[in-house]
mmCIF file with all atom_site columns, C-alpha atoms and ligand atoms in Angstrom:
data_model
loop_
_atom_site.group_PDB
_atom_site.id
_atom_site.type_symbol
_atom_site.label_atom_id
_atom_site.label_alt_id
_atom_site.label_comp_id
_atom_site.label_asym_id
_atom_site.label_entity_id
_atom_site.label_seq_id
_atom_site.pdbx_PDB_ins_code
_atom_site.Cartn_x
_atom_site.Cartn_y
_atom_site.Cartn_z
_atom_site.occupancy
_atom_site.B_iso_or_equiv
_atom_site.pdbx_formal_charge
_atom_site.auth_seq_id
_atom_site.auth_comp_id
_atom_site.auth_asym_id
_atom_site.auth_atom_id
_atom_site.pdbx_PDB_model_num
ATOM   1   C  CA  . MET A 1 1   ? 18.494  -15.319 -19.474 1.00 89.00 ? 1   MET A CA  1
ATOM   2   C  CA  . LEU A 1 2   ? 15.904  -14.726 -17.256 1.00 97.00 ? 2   LEU A CA  1
ATOM   3   C  CA  . SER A 1 3   ? 14.250  -11.710 -16.862 1.00 98.00 ? 3   SER A CA  1
ATOM   4   C  CA  . GLU A 1 4   ? 13.958  -10.127 -13.311 1.00 98.00 ? 4   GLU A CA  1
ATOM   5   C  CA  . LYS A 1 5   ? 10.512  -10.865 -12.936 1.00 98.00 ? 5   LYS A CA  1
ATOM   6   C  CA  . MET A 1 6   ? 11.114  -14.435 -13.868 1.00 98.00 ? 6   MET A CA  1
ATOM   7   C  CA  . LEU A 1 7   ? 14.123  -14.753 -11.614 1.00 98.00 ? 7   LEU A CA  1
ATOM   8   C  CA  . GLU A 1 8   ? 11.950  -13.660 -8.688  1.00 98.00 ? 8   GLU A CA  1
ATOM   9   C  CA  . ALA A 1 9   ? 9.846   -15.824 -9.101  1.00 98.00 ? 9   ALA A CA  1
ATOM   10  C  CA  . LEU A 1 10  ? 11.677  -18.986 -9.613  1.00 98.00 ? 10  LEU A CA  1
ATOM   11  C  CA  . ASN A 1 11  ? 13.815  -17.999 -6.302  1.00 98.00 ? 11  ASN A CA  1
ATOM   12  C  CA  . LYS A 1 12  ? 10.229  -17.667 -4.722  1.00 98.00 ? 12  LYS A CA  1
ATOM   13  C  CA  . GLN A 1 13  ? 9.625   -21.187 -5.842  1.00 98.00 ? 13  GLN A CA  1
ATOM   14  C  CA  . ILE A 1 14  ? 12.854  -22.509 -4.566  1.00 98.00 ? 14  ILE A CA  1
ATOM   15  C  CA  . ASN A 1 15  ? 11.909  -21.291 -1.319  1.00 98.00 ? 15  ASN A CA  1
ATOM   16  C  CA  . ASN A 1 16  ? 8.316   -23.092 -1.695  1.00 98.00 ? 16  ASN A CA  1
ATOM   17  C  CA  . GLU A 1 17  ? 9.952   -25.951 -2.614  1.00 98.00 ? 17  GLU A CA  1
ATOM   18  C  CA  . PHE A 1 18  ? 12.221  -25.972 0.375   1.00 98.00 ? 18  PHE A CA  1
ATOM   19  C  CA  . TYR A 1 19  ? 8.989   -25.063 2.358   1.00 98.00 ? 19  TYR A CA  1
ATOM   20  C  CA  . SER A 1 20  ? 7.453   -28.505 0.980   1.00 98.00 ? 20  SER A CA  1
ATOM   21  C  CA  . ALA A 1 21  ? 10.624  -30.318 2.218   1.00 98.00 ? 21  ALA A CA  1
ATOM   22  C  CA  . TYR A 1 22  ? 10.411  -28.601 5.702   1.00 98.00 ? 22  TYR A CA  1
ATOM   23  C  CA  . LEU A 1 23  ? 6.645   -29.410 5.919   1.00 98.00 ? 23  LEU A CA  1
ATOM   24  C  CA  . TYR A 1 24  ? 7.091   -33.113 5.179   1.00 98.00 ? 24  TYR A CA  1
ATOM   25  C  CA  . LEU A 1 25  ? 9.997   -33.468 7.432   1.00 98.00 ? 25  LEU A CA  1
ATOM   26  C  CA  . ALA A 1 26  ? 7.843   -32.502 9.959   1.00 98.00 ? 26  ALA A CA  1
ATOM   27  C  CA  . MET A 1 27  ? 4.706   -34.494 9.190   1.00 98.00 ? 27  MET A CA  1
ATOM   28  C  CA  . SER A 1 28  ? 7.469   -37.105 9.160   1.00 98.00 ? 28  SER A CA  1
ATOM   29  C  CA  . ALA A 1 29  ? 8.281   -36.373 12.841  1.00 98.00 ? 29  ALA A CA  1
ATOM   30  C  CA  . TYR A 1 30  ? 4.946   -36.406 13.766  1.00 98.00 ? 30  TYR A CA  1
ATOM   31  C  CA  . SER A 1 31  ? 4.018   -40.012 12.509  1.00 98.00 ? 31  SER A CA  1
ATOM   32  C  CA  . ALA A 1 32  ? 6.993   -41.519 14.167  1.00 98.00 ? 32  ALA A CA  1
ATOM   33  C  CA  . PHE A 1 33  ? 5.564   -39.723 17.596  1.00 98.00 ? 33  PHE A CA  1
ATOM   34  C  CA  . ILE A 1 34  ? 2.503   -41.184 17.016  1.00 97.00 ? 34  ILE A CA  1
ATOM   35  C  CA  . GLY A 1 35  ? 3.536   -44.773 16.346  1.00 97.00 ? 35  GLY A CA  1
ATOM   36  C  CA  . LEU A 1 36  ? 2.639   -44.852 12.322  1.00 98.00 ? 36  LEU A CA  1
ATOM   37  C  CA  . LYS A 1 37  ? 6.161   -45.930 11.019  1.00 98.00 ? 37  LYS A CA  1
ATOM   38  C  CA  . GLY A 1 38  ? 5.035   -46.255 7.620   1.00 98.00 ? 38  GLY A CA  1
ATOM   39  C  CA  . PHE A 1 39  ? 3.546   -42.589 7.297   1.00 98.00 ? 39  PHE A CA  1
ATOM   40  C  CA  . ALA A 1 40  ? 6.905   -41.584 8.890   1.00 98.00 ? 40  ALA A CA  1
ATOM   41  C  CA  . ASN A 1 41  ? 8.649   -43.663 6.041   1.00 98.00 ? 41  ASN A CA  1
ATOM   42  C  CA  . TRP A 1 42  ? 6.022   -42.216 3.395   1.00 98.00 ? 42  TRP A CA  1
ATOM   43  C  CA  . PHE A 1 43  ? 6.827   -38.179 4.621   1.00 98.00 ? 43  PHE A CA  1
ATOM   44  C  CA  . MET A 1 44  ? 10.367  -38.992 4.728   1.00 98.00 ? 44  MET A CA  1
ATOM   45  C  CA  . VAL A 1 45  ? 10.680  -40.248 1.186   1.00 98.00 ? 45  VAL A CA  1
ATOM   46  C  CA  . GLN A 1 46  ? 8.059   -37.056 0.129   1.00 98.00 ? 46  GLN A CA  1
ATOM   47  C  CA  . TYR A 1 47  ? 11.007  -34.629 1.752   1.00 98.00 ? 47  TYR A CA  1
ATOM   48  C  CA  . GLN A 1 48  ? 13.492  -35.988 -0.115  1.00 98.00 ? 48  GLN A CA  1
ATOM   49  C  CA  . GLU A 1 49  ? 11.614  -35.540 -3.271  1.00 98.00 ? 49  GLU A CA  1
ATOM   50  C  CA  . GLU A 1 50  ? 11.156  -32.245 -2.175  1.00 98.00 ? 50  GLU A CA  1
ATOM   51  C  CA  . MET A 1 51  ? 14.997  -31.437 -1.899  1.00 98.00 ? 51  MET A CA  1
ATOM   52  C  CA  . VAL A 1 52  ? 15.392  -32.870 -5.516  1.00 98.00 ? 52  VAL A CA  1
ATOM   53  C  CA  . HIS A 1 53  ? 12.279  -30.315 -6.647  1.00 98.00 ? 53  HIS A CA  1
ATOM   54  C  CA  . THR A 1 54  ? 14.433  -27.867 -4.979  1.00 98.00 ? 54  THR A CA  1
ATOM   55  C  CA  . MET A 1 55  ? 17.799  -28.548 -6.102  1.00 98.00 ? 55  MET A CA  1
ATOM   56  C  CA  . LYS A 1 56  ? 16.095  -29.005 -9.937  1.00 98.00 ? 56  LYS A CA  1
ATOM   57  C  CA  . ILE A 1 57  ? 15.099  -25.281 -9.977  1.00 98.00 ? 57  ILE A CA  1
ATOM   58  C  CA  . TYR A 1 58  ? 18.497  -23.994 -8.083  1.00 98.00 ? 58  TYR A CA  1
ATOM   59  C  CA  . ASP A 1 59  ? 20.772  -25.884 -10.930 1.00 98.00 ? 59  ASP A CA  1
ATOM   60  C  CA  . TYR A 1 60  ? 18.261  -24.197 -13.620 1.00 98.00 ? 60  TYR A CA  1
ATOM   61  C  CA  . VAL A 1 61  ? 18.752  -20.388 -12.201 1.00 98.00 ? 61  VAL A CA  1
ATOM   62  C  CA  . ASN A 1 62  ? 22.512  -21.169 -12.322 1.00 98.00 ? 62  ASN A CA  1
ATOM   63  C  CA  . ASP A 1 63  ? 22.244  -22.468 -15.767 1.00 98.00 ? 63  ASP A CA  1
ATOM   64  C  CA  . GLN A 1 64  ? 20.777  -19.679 -16.810 1.00 98.00 ? 64  GLN A CA  1
ATOM   65  C  CA  . GLY A 1 65  ? 23.376  -17.290 -15.217 1.00 98.00 ? 65  GLY A CA  1
ATOM   66  C  CA  . GLY A 1 66  ? 20.664  -16.173 -12.790 1.00 98.00 ? 66  GLY A CA  1
ATOM   67  C  CA  . LYS A 1 67  ? 21.565  -15.510 -8.974  1.00 98.00 ? 67  LYS A CA  1
ATOM   68  C  CA  . VAL A 1 68  ? 19.941  -17.798 -6.580  1.00 98.00 ? 68  VAL A CA  1
ATOM   69  C  CA  . ARG A 1 69  ? 18.670  -15.663 -3.651  1.00 98.00 ? 69  ARG A CA  1
ATOM   70  C  CA  . LEU A 1 70  ? 17.796  -18.071 -0.872  1.00 98.00 ? 70  LEU A CA  1
ATOM   71  C  CA  . MET A 1 71  ? 15.211  -16.715 1.499   1.00 98.00 ? 71  MET A CA  1
ATOM   72  C  CA  . GLY A 1 72  ? 14.296  -17.983 5.157   1.00 98.00 ? 72  GLY A CA  1
ATOM   73  C  CA  . ILE A 1 73  ? 12.057  -20.675 5.418   1.00 98.00 ? 73  ILE A CA  1
ATOM   74  C  CA  . ALA A 1 74  ? 9.012   -20.489 7.637   1.00 98.00 ? 74  ALA A CA  1
ATOM   75  C  CA  . GLN A 1 75  ? 8.502   -22.920 10.545  1.00 98.00 ? 75  GLN A CA  1
ATOM   76  C  CA  . PRO A 1 76  ? 6.113   -25.999 9.935   1.00 98.00 ? 76  PRO A CA  1
ATOM   77  C  CA  . PRO A 1 77  ? 3.346   -27.014 11.863  1.00 98.00 ? 77  PRO A CA  1
ATOM   78  C  CA  . THR A 1 78  ? 4.118   -29.398 14.917  1.00 97.00 ? 78  THR A CA  1
ATOM   79  C  CA  . GLU A 1 79  ? 0.535   -31.085 15.200  1.00 98.00 ? 79  GLU A CA  1
ATOM   80  C  CA  . PHE A 1 80  ? -1.261  -32.351 12.333  1.00 98.00 ? 80  PHE A CA  1
ATOM   81  C  CA  . GLY A 1 81  ? -4.270  -34.210 13.273  1.00 98.00 ? 81  GLY A CA  1
ATOM   82  C  CA  . SER A 1 82  ? -5.486  -37.795 12.461  1.00 97.00 ? 82  SER A CA  1
ATOM   83  C  CA  . PRO A 1 83  ? -3.807  -39.718 9.960   1.00 97.00 ? 83  PRO A CA  1
ATOM   84  C  CA  . LEU A 1 84  ? -6.570  -38.423 7.571   1.00 97.00 ? 84  LEU A CA  1
ATOM   85  C  CA  . ASN A 1 85  ? -5.932  -35.149 8.459   1.00 98.00 ? 85  ASN A CA  1
ATOM   86  C  CA  . ILE A 1 86  ? -2.056  -35.289 7.902   1.00 98.00 ? 86  ILE A CA  1
ATOM   87  C  CA  . PHE A 1 87  ? -2.993  -36.357 4.429   1.00 98.00 ? 87  PHE A CA  1
ATOM   88  C  CA  . GLU A 1 88  ? -5.493  -33.785 4.003   1.00 98.00 ? 88  GLU A CA  1
ATOM   89  C  CA  . LYS A 1 89  ? -2.852  -31.272 5.035   1.00 98.00 ? 89  LYS A CA  1
ATOM   90  C  CA  . THR A 1 90  ? -0.556  -32.704 2.213   1.00 98.00 ? 90  THR A CA  1
ATOM   91  C  CA  . LEU A 1 91  ? -3.709  -32.767 -0.535  1.00 98.00 ? 91  LEU A CA  1
ATOM   92  C  CA  . LYS A 1 92  ? -4.250  -29.027 0.319   1.00 98.00 ? 92  LYS A CA  1
ATOM   93  C  CA  . HIS A 1 93  ? -0.111  -28.248 0.408   1.00 98.00 ? 93  HIS A CA  1
ATOM   94  C  CA  . GLU A 1 94  ? -0.033  -29.940 -2.866  1.00 98.00 ? 94  GLU A CA  1
ATOM   95  C  CA  . LYS A 1 95  ? -3.074  -27.838 -4.647  1.00 98.00 ? 95  LYS A CA  1
ATOM   96  C  CA  . PHE A 1 96  ? -0.672  -24.559 -3.351  1.00 98.00 ? 96  PHE A CA  1
ATOM   97  C  CA  . ILE A 1 97  ? 2.181   -25.832 -4.933  1.00 98.00 ? 97  ILE A CA  1
ATOM   98  C  CA  . THR A 1 98  ? 0.147   -26.788 -8.322  1.00 98.00 ? 98  THR A CA  1
ATOM   99  C  CA  . LYS A 1 99  ? -1.120  -23.162 -8.181  1.00 98.00 ? 99  LYS A CA  1
ATOM   100 C  CA  . CYS A 1 100 ? 2.415   -21.891 -7.916  1.00 98.00 ? 100 CYS A CA  1
ATOM   101 C  CA  . ILE A 1 101 ? 3.828   -23.482 -11.050 1.00 98.00 ? 101 ILE A CA  1
ATOM   102 C  CA  . ASN A 1 102 ? 0.532   -22.886 -13.121 1.00 98.00 ? 102 ASN A CA  1
ATOM   103 C  CA  . ASP A 1 103 ? 1.522   -19.492 -12.053 1.00 98.00 ? 103 ASP A CA  1
ATOM   104 C  CA  . LEU A 1 104 ? 4.877   -19.710 -13.032 1.00 98.00 ? 104 LEU A CA  1
ATOM   105 C  CA  . VAL A 1 105 ? 4.156   -21.398 -16.350 1.00 98.00 ? 105 VAL A CA  1
ATOM   106 C  CA  . ASN A 1 106 ? 1.696   -18.334 -17.187 1.00 98.00 ? 106 ASN A CA  1
ATOM   107 C  CA  . LEU A 1 107 ? 4.660   -15.885 -16.167 1.00 98.00 ? 107 LEU A CA  1
ATOM   108 C  CA  . THR A 1 108 ? 6.858   -17.609 -18.573 1.00 98.00 ? 108 THR A CA  1
ATOM   109 C  CA  . ILE A 1 109 ? 4.077   -17.209 -21.564 1.00 98.00 ? 109 ILE A CA  1
ATOM   110 C  CA  . LYS A 1 110 ? 3.677   -13.006 -20.639 1.00 98.00 ? 110 LYS A CA  1
ATOM   111 C  CA  . GLU A 1 111 ? 7.797   -12.798 -21.003 1.00 98.00 ? 111 GLU A CA  1
ATOM   112 C  CA  . ARG A 1 112 ? 7.850   -15.036 -23.362 1.00 97.00 ? 112 ARG A CA  1
ATOM   113 C  CA  . ASP A 1 113 ? 10.458  -17.274 -21.641 1.00 98.00 ? 113 ASP A CA  1
ATOM   114 C  CA  . HIS A 1 114 ? 10.257  -20.384 -23.655 1.00 98.00 ? 114 HIS A CA  1
ATOM   115 C  CA  . ALA A 1 115 ? 13.274  -22.067 -21.690 1.00 98.00 ? 115 ALA A CA  1
ATOM   116 C  CA  . THR A 1 116 ? 11.573  -21.550 -18.744 1.00 98.00 ? 116 THR A CA  1
ATOM   117 C  CA  . ASN A 1 117 ? 8.319   -22.943 -20.193 1.00 98.00 ? 117 ASN A CA  1
ATOM   118 C  CA  . ILE A 1 118 ? 9.943   -26.206 -21.584 1.00 98.00 ? 118 ILE A CA  1
ATOM   119 C  CA  . PHE A 1 119 ? 11.662  -26.200 -17.934 1.00 98.00 ? 119 PHE A CA  1
ATOM   120 C  CA  . LEU A 1 120 ? 8.432   -26.247 -16.182 1.00 98.00 ? 120 LEU A CA  1
ATOM   121 C  CA  . GLN A 1 121 ? 6.736   -28.873 -17.750 1.00 98.00 ? 121 GLN A CA  1
ATOM   122 C  CA  . TRP A 1 122 ? 8.087   -31.534 -16.086 1.00 98.00 ? 122 TRP A CA  1
ATOM   123 C  CA  . PHE A 1 123 ? 6.646   -29.972 -12.726 1.00 98.00 ? 123 PHE A CA  1
ATOM   124 C  CA  . ILE A 1 124 ? 3.430   -30.059 -14.094 1.00 98.00 ? 124 ILE A CA  1
ATOM   125 C  CA  . THR A 1 125 ? 3.777   -33.759 -14.830 1.00 97.00 ? 125 THR A CA  1
ATOM   126 C  CA  . GLU A 1 126 ? 5.276   -34.169 -11.271 1.00 97.00 ? 126 GLU A CA  1
ATOM   127 C  CA  . GLN A 1 127 ? 2.144   -32.061 -9.656  1.00 98.00 ? 127 GLN A CA  1
ATOM   128 C  CA  . ILE A 1 128 ? -0.707  -34.486 -11.562 1.00 98.00 ? 128 ILE A CA  1
ATOM   129 C  CA  . GLU A 1 129 ? 1.260   -37.083 -9.933  1.00 97.00 ? 129 GLU A CA  1
ATOM   130 C  CA  . GLU A 1 130 ? 1.768   -35.976 -6.356  1.00 97.00 ? 130 GLU A CA  1
ATOM   131 C  CA  . GLU A 1 131 ? -2.201  -34.590 -6.135  1.00 98.00 ? 131 GLU A CA  1
ATOM   132 C  CA  . ALA A 1 132 ? -3.087  -38.573 -7.484  1.00 98.00 ? 132 ALA A CA  1
ATOM   133 C  CA  . ASN A 1 133 ? -0.631  -40.023 -4.857  1.00 97.00 ? 133 ASN A CA  1
ATOM   134 C  CA  . ASP A 1 134 ? -2.242  -38.028 -1.865  1.00 98.00 ? 134 ASP A CA  1
ATOM   135 C  CA  . ASN A 1 135 ? -5.667  -38.679 -3.291  1.00 98.00 ? 135 ASN A CA  1
ATOM   136 C  CA  . GLU A 1 136 ? -5.193  -42.562 -3.066  1.00 98.00 ? 136 GLU A CA  1
ATOM   137 C  CA  . VAL A 1 137 ? -3.987  -43.099 0.297   1.00 98.00 ? 137 VAL A CA  1
ATOM   138 C  CA  . ILE A 1 138 ? -6.789  -40.204 1.520   1.00 98.00 ? 138 ILE A CA  1
ATOM   139 C  CA  . SER A 1 139 ? -9.544  -42.790 -0.105  1.00 97.00 ? 139 SER A CA  1
ATOM   140 C  CA  . LYS A 1 140 ? -7.950  -45.824 1.759   1.00 97.00 ? 140 LYS A CA  1
ATOM   141 C  CA  . LEU A 1 141 ? -8.194  -43.785 4.814   1.00 97.00 ? 141 LEU A CA  1
ATOM   142 C  CA  . LYS A 1 142 ? -11.511 -42.878 4.789   1.00 97.00 ? 142 LYS A CA  1
ATOM   143 C  CA  . LEU A 1 143 ? -12.560 -46.711 3.305   1.00 95.00 ? 143 LEU A CA  1
ATOM   144 C  CA  . ALA A 1 144 ? -10.353 -47.730 6.447   1.00 94.00 ? 144 ALA A CA  1
ATOM   145 C  CA  . GLY A 1 145 ? -12.589 -45.443 9.477   1.00 89.00 ? 145 GLY A CA  1
ATOM   146 C  CA  . LYS A 1 146 ? -11.864 -46.288 12.768  1.00 83.00 ? 146 LYS A CA  1
ATOM   147 C  CA  . GLU A 1 147 ? -10.888 -49.212 11.818  1.00 86.00 ? 147 GLU A CA  1
ATOM   148 C  CA  . SER A 1 148 ? -7.445  -49.861 13.350  1.00 88.00 ? 148 SER A CA  1
ATOM   149 C  CA  . ASN A 1 149 ? -6.340  -53.076 10.961  1.00 93.00 ? 149 ASN A CA  1
ATOM   150 C  CA  . GLY A 1 150 ? -7.406  -50.833 7.910   1.00 95.00 ? 150 GLY A CA  1
ATOM   151 C  CA  . LEU A 1 151 ? -4.975  -47.893 9.383   1.00 96.00 ? 151 LEU A CA  1
ATOM   152 C  CA  . PHE A 1 152 ? -1.983  -50.795 10.020  1.00 95.00 ? 152 PHE A CA  1
ATOM   153 C  CA  . MET A 1 153 ? -2.348  -52.398 6.329   1.00 96.00 ? 153 MET A CA  1
ATOM   154 C  CA  . ILE A 1 154 ? -1.960  -48.863 4.855   1.00 98.00 ? 154 ILE A CA  1
ATOM   155 C  CA  . ASP A 1 155 ? 0.609   -48.072 7.717   1.00 98.00 ? 155 ASP A CA  1
ATOM   156 C  CA  . LYS A 1 156 ? 2.883   -50.993 6.208   1.00 98.00 ? 156 LYS A CA  1
ATOM   157 C  CA  . GLU A 1 157 ? 1.887   -50.400 2.426   1.00 98.00 ? 157 GLU A CA  1
ATOM   158 C  CA  . LEU A 1 158 ? 3.198   -46.539 3.234   1.00 98.00 ? 158 LEU A CA  1
ATOM   159 C  CA  . ALA A 1 159 ? 6.299   -48.137 4.645   1.00 98.00 ? 159 ALA A CA  1
ATOM   160 C  CA  . ALA A 1 160 ? 7.326   -49.853 1.269   1.00 98.00 ? 160 ALA A CA  1
ATOM   161 C  CA  . ARG A 1 161 ? 7.912   -46.595 -0.374  1.00 97.00 ? 161 ARG A CA  1
ATOM   162 C  CA  . VAL A 1 162 ? 11.354  -46.164 -1.663  1.00 97.00 ? 162 VAL A CA  1
ATOM   163 C  CA  . PHE A 1 163 ? 13.234  -43.114 -2.610  1.00 97.00 ? 163 PHE A CA  1
ATOM   164 C  CA  . THR A 1 164 ? 15.685  -43.426 -5.749  1.00 91.00 ? 164 THR A CA  1
ATOM   165 C  CA  . PRO A 1 165 ? 17.105  -40.411 -6.454  1.00 90.00 ? 165 PRO A CA  1
ATOM   166 C  CA  . PRO A 1 166 ? 17.601  -38.846 -9.967  1.00 87.00 ? 166 PRO A CA  1
ATOM   167 C  CA  . VAL A 1 167 ? 20.648  -40.087 -11.939 1.00 79.00 ? 167 VAL A CA  1
ATOM   168 C  CA  . ALA A 1 168 ? 21.958  -36.501 -12.261 1.00 65.00 ? 168 ALA A CA  1
ATOM   169 C  CA  . SER A 1 169 ? 19.943  -33.057 -11.219 1.00 48.00 ? 169 SER A CA  1
ATOM   170 C  CA  . LYS A 1 170 ? 19.573  -31.994 -14.834 1.00 52.00 ? 170 LYS A CA  1
ATOM   171 C  CA  . ASP A 1 171 ? 18.247  -35.087 -16.221 1.00 50.00 ? 171 ASP A CA  1
ATOM   172 C  CA  . GLY A 1 172 ? 14.683  -34.567 -16.014 1.00 49.00 ? 172 GLY A CA  1
ATOM   173 C  CA  . GLY A 1 173 ? 15.105  -37.496 -13.485 1.00 49.00 ? 173 GLY A CA  1
ATOM   174 C  CA  . THR A 1 174 ? 11.988  -38.034 -11.032 1.00 44.00 ? 174 THR A CA  1
ATOM   175 C  CA  . GLY A 1 175 ? 13.709  -39.327 -8.167  1.00 43.00 ? 175 GLY A CA  1
ATOM   176 C  CA  . LYS A 1 176 ? 11.212  -42.595 -8.903  1.00 42.00 ? 176 LYS A CA  1
ATOM   177 C  CA  . GLN A 1 177 ? 11.175  -45.990 -10.576 1.00 38.00 ? 177 GLN A CA  1
HETATM 178 FE FE1 . FEO B 2 .   ? 7.282   -30.190 -4.714  1.00 55.88 ? 1   FEO B FE1 1
HETATM 179 FE FE2 . FEO B 2 .   ? 5.153   -31.791 -4.023  1.00 55.88 ? 1   FEO B FE2 1
HETATM 180 O  O1  . FEO B 2 .   ? 5.889   -30.353 -4.888  1.00 55.88 ? 1   FEO B O1  1
#
């Protein structure tokens, strides 16, 4: 059973995760437009992963007998600047999501909601990985600098990312191998 406050906060996080998916889809479109097919692929996989996050919370609210309330999704930007800018914006957004997850966990403690606290542990671990992935690409892009060879190598690397759907939405699956 979810408290009103917890239900409202989880519904807000469903919207945040939907927006994350929408933002990364916009980044994928932008990357394709500027000719970076590998970047476009990486962000398309990221979009799919965000939809997994969205549906995990959606399913959890349903399982707890709560009412899912879908809200309007904000329009993402259409311009993201240089390849380095795209990933810096990605990291900034993920830091915001990490803060949202931490706030949710703080709320579970306040509300003494142990089930939601356990449920959110997966997201805490996931956020560590998300930020680490972004930092790794940012470091490589900084090393490559203005060298087009370096950028093409990174683009090739990002082209190899594959989305693996979780076996079931409630299995704690990460969508990754
Ligand atoms: Fe669902 Fe990238 O946080």
